């Protein structure tokens, strides 16, 4: 594992962003840590990129699954729920200091929405979701799904009612 450090000026980030983006597109990145250093007009982002070296690392990145646009797969209401689940995943991951995919992948979040998951057993039936994930995170995600579906139903009912004015 190797490290590469970047400084991206807050006021004029273009050159630093370009260097970072170019580096990331050419290497197998395993982790990125960033920190804003505030110093008035001299403020900058300090970015540490952890990457893997060697032919195996490049081969592994070539065999990645193609990127999925969930906005194309999910309908409008499902996509809104999917985004809310991603926000919840991000909050929980940050609070525990783990990467978001350690909780659930985007594919698993989409399955929760599409399959209208409403129980721990149904959650565990999603490929790749084991009992430990269900025990750790299941309740929070099931509660969020329930809230979002109730909200969606309430909005649908409001739209279905004729205006009583």
GROMACS .gro file of C-alpha atoms in nm:
model
  165
    1UNK     CA    1   0.000   0.000   0.000
    2UNK     CA    2   0.128   0.345  -0.091
    3UNK     CA    3   0.030   0.702  -0.012
    4UNK     CA    4   0.009   1.012  -0.230
    5UNK     CA    5  -0.059   1.357  -0.083
    6UNK     CA    6  -0.229   1.646  -0.260
    7UNK     CA    7  -0.280   2.009  -0.166
    8UNK     CA    8  -0.583   2.173  -0.325
    9UNK     CA    9  -0.611   2.547  -0.279
   10UNK     CA   10  -0.957   2.652  -0.161
   11UNK     CA   11  -0.964   2.971  -0.367
   12UNK     CA   12  -0.825   2.821  -0.689
   13UNK     CA   13  -0.878   2.444  -0.675
   14UNK     CA   14  -0.865   2.365  -1.047
   15UNK     CA   15  -0.498   2.258  -1.077
   16UNK     CA   16  -0.508   2.050  -0.759
   17UNK     CA   17  -0.837   1.888  -0.856
   18UNK     CA   18  -0.700   1.801  -1.199
   19UNK     CA   19  -0.388   1.639  -1.050
   20UNK     CA   20  -0.597   1.443  -0.798
   21UNK     CA   21  -0.849   1.327  -1.060
   22UNK     CA   22  -0.574   1.223  -1.300
   23UNK     CA   23  -0.392   1.028  -1.029
   24UNK     CA   24  -0.711   0.853  -0.914
   25UNK     CA   25  -0.806   0.756  -1.269
   26UNK     CA   26  -0.468   0.584  -1.317
   27UNK     CA   27  -0.434   0.400  -0.985
   28UNK     CA   28  -0.630   0.155  -0.778
   29UNK     CA   29  -0.738   0.376  -0.489
   30UNK     CA   30  -0.828   0.202  -0.165
   31UNK     CA   31  -0.900   0.502   0.059
   32UNK     CA   32  -0.909   0.881   0.048
   33UNK     CA   33  -0.879   1.102   0.354
   34UNK     CA   34  -0.932   1.475   0.330
   35UNK     CA   35  -0.901   1.765   0.571
   36UNK     CA   36  -0.967   2.135   0.525
   37UNK     CA   37  -0.684   2.348   0.660
   38UNK     CA   38  -0.829   2.691   0.735
   39UNK     CA   39  -0.588   2.978   0.699
   40UNK     CA   40  -0.794   3.264   0.558
   41UNK     CA   41  -0.706   3.335   0.196
   42UNK     CA   42  -0.445   3.056   0.212
   43UNK     CA   43  -0.694   2.782   0.311
   44UNK     CA   44  -0.650   2.450   0.135
   45UNK     CA   45  -0.761   2.089   0.128
   46UNK     CA   46  -0.504   1.833   0.231
   47UNK     CA   47  -0.584   1.503   0.064
   48UNK     CA   48  -0.416   1.169   0.134
   49UNK     CA   49  -0.481   0.895  -0.121
   50UNK     CA   50  -0.401   0.537  -0.023
   51UNK     CA   51  -0.343   0.322  -0.329
   52UNK     CA   52  -0.229  -0.026  -0.425
   53UNK     CA   53   0.077  -0.084  -0.637
   54UNK     CA   54   0.151  -0.362  -0.881
   55UNK     CA   55   0.005  -0.544  -1.176
   56UNK     CA   56  -0.247  -0.728  -0.960
   57UNK     CA   57  -0.393  -0.399  -0.844
   58UNK     CA   58  -0.447  -0.282  -1.201
   59UNK     CA   59  -0.596  -0.615  -1.306
   60UNK     CA   60  -0.835  -0.610  -1.012
   61UNK     CA   61  -0.960  -0.266  -1.110
   62UNK     CA   62  -1.018  -0.382  -1.468
   63UNK     CA   63  -1.255  -0.654  -1.345
   64UNK     CA   64  -1.478  -0.415  -1.153
   65UNK     CA   65  -1.849  -0.437  -1.211
   66UNK     CA   66  -1.975  -0.170  -1.447
   67UNK     CA   67  -2.114   0.138  -1.278
   68UNK     CA   68  -2.492   0.131  -1.231
   69UNK     CA   69  -2.711   0.440  -1.262
   70UNK     CA   70  -2.984   0.368  -1.009
   71UNK     CA   71  -3.181   0.669  -1.134
   72UNK     CA   72  -3.237   0.468  -1.453
   73UNK     CA   73  -3.330   0.146  -1.272
   74UNK     CA   74  -3.555   0.281  -0.996
   75UNK     CA   75  -3.871   0.481  -1.050
   76UNK     CA   76  -3.886   0.837  -0.917
   77UNK     CA   77  -4.032   0.749  -0.574
   78UNK     CA   78  -3.798   0.453  -0.531
   79UNK     CA   79  -3.498   0.668  -0.620
   80UNK     CA   80  -3.592   0.924  -0.353
   81UNK     CA   81  -3.608   0.644  -0.094
   82UNK     CA   82  -3.276   0.505  -0.224
   83UNK     CA   83  -3.111   0.847  -0.175
   84UNK     CA   84  -3.245   0.870   0.180
   85UNK     CA   85  -3.104   0.524   0.257
   86UNK     CA   86  -2.767   0.634   0.117
   87UNK     CA   87  -2.775   0.939   0.345
   88UNK     CA   88  -2.852   0.720   0.646
   89UNK     CA   89  -2.571   0.482   0.547
   90UNK     CA   90  -2.328   0.773   0.518
   91UNK     CA   91  -2.424   0.913   0.861
   92UNK     CA   92  -2.390   0.575   1.031
   93UNK     CA   93  -2.060   0.499   0.856
   94UNK     CA   94  -1.912   0.835   0.953
   95UNK     CA   95  -2.020   0.797   1.315
   96UNK     CA   96  -1.852   0.454   1.330
   97UNK     CA   97  -1.545   0.547   1.125
   98UNK     CA   98  -1.603   0.284   0.858
   99UNK     CA   99  -1.653   0.315   0.481
  100UNK     CA  100  -2.020   0.330   0.373
  101UNK     CA  101  -2.001   0.008   0.172
  102UNK     CA  102  -1.915  -0.177   0.495
  103UNK     CA  103  -2.278  -0.126   0.597
  104UNK     CA  104  -2.458  -0.200   0.269
  105UNK     CA  105  -2.368  -0.164  -0.098
  106UNK     CA  106  -2.570   0.053  -0.336
  107UNK     CA  107  -2.698  -0.269  -0.491
  108UNK     CA  108  -2.824  -0.388  -0.152
  109UNK     CA  109  -2.988  -0.050  -0.082
  110UNK     CA  110  -3.165  -0.067  -0.420
  111UNK     CA  111  -3.283  -0.419  -0.338
  112UNK     CA  112  -3.428  -0.294  -0.007
  113UNK     CA  113  -3.631  -0.039  -0.200
  114UNK     CA  114  -3.736  -0.260  -0.492
  115UNK     CA  115  -3.829  -0.558  -0.276
  116UNK     CA  116  -4.007  -0.335  -0.024
  117UNK     CA  117  -3.812  -0.492   0.262
  118UNK     CA  118  -3.999  -0.466   0.592
  119UNK     CA  119  -3.844  -0.727   0.821
  120UNK     CA  120  -3.504  -0.844   0.939
  121UNK     CA  121  -3.562  -1.182   0.774
  122UNK     CA  122  -3.632  -1.017   0.438
  123UNK     CA  123  -3.327  -0.795   0.484
  124UNK     CA  124  -3.106  -1.097   0.550
  125UNK     CA  125  -3.239  -1.263   0.232
  126UNK     CA  126  -3.068  -0.995   0.020
  127UNK     CA  127  -2.745  -1.141  -0.127
  128UNK     CA  128  -2.440  -1.040   0.075
  129UNK     CA  129  -2.636  -0.925   0.380
  130UNK     CA  130  -2.545  -1.145   0.673
  131UNK     CA  131  -2.684  -1.175   1.021
  132UNK     CA  132  -2.420  -0.947   1.175
  133UNK     CA  133  -2.512  -0.661   0.940
  134UNK     CA  134  -2.879  -0.714   1.012
  135UNK     CA  135  -2.813  -0.709   1.386
  136UNK     CA  136  -2.592  -0.398   1.365
  137UNK     CA  137  -2.778  -0.187   1.111
  138UNK     CA  138  -3.107  -0.357   1.029
  139UNK     CA  139  -3.326  -0.173   1.278
  140UNK     CA  140  -3.212   0.173   1.161
  141UNK     CA  141  -3.268   0.091   0.794
  142UNK     CA  142  -3.603  -0.081   0.852
  143UNK     CA  143  -3.723   0.216   1.056
  144UNK     CA  144  -3.613   0.459   0.783
  145UNK     CA  145  -3.785   0.249   0.516
  146UNK     CA  146  -4.104   0.242   0.721
  147UNK     CA  147  -4.097   0.621   0.774
  148UNK     CA  148  -4.033   0.690   0.407
  149UNK     CA  149  -4.308   0.457   0.290
  150UNK     CA  150  -4.556   0.611   0.536
  151UNK     CA  151  -4.459   0.956   0.410
  152UNK     CA  152  -4.495   0.840   0.049
  153UNK     CA  153  -4.842   0.696   0.122
  154UNK     CA  154  -4.953   1.017   0.294
  155UNK     CA  155  -4.841   1.223  -0.005
  156UNK     CA  156  -5.018   0.984  -0.243
  157UNK     CA  157  -5.340   1.011  -0.039
  158UNK     CA  158  -5.317   1.391  -0.044
  159UNK     CA  159  -5.278   1.391  -0.422
  160UNK     CA  160  -5.570   1.150  -0.467
  161UNK     CA  161  -5.815   1.362  -0.266
  162UNK     CA  162  -6.005   1.620  -0.469
  163UNK     CA  163  -5.965   1.979  -0.356
  164UNK     CA  164  -6.243   2.058  -0.109
  165UNK     CA  165  -6.224   2.438  -0.157
   0.00000   0.00000   0.00000
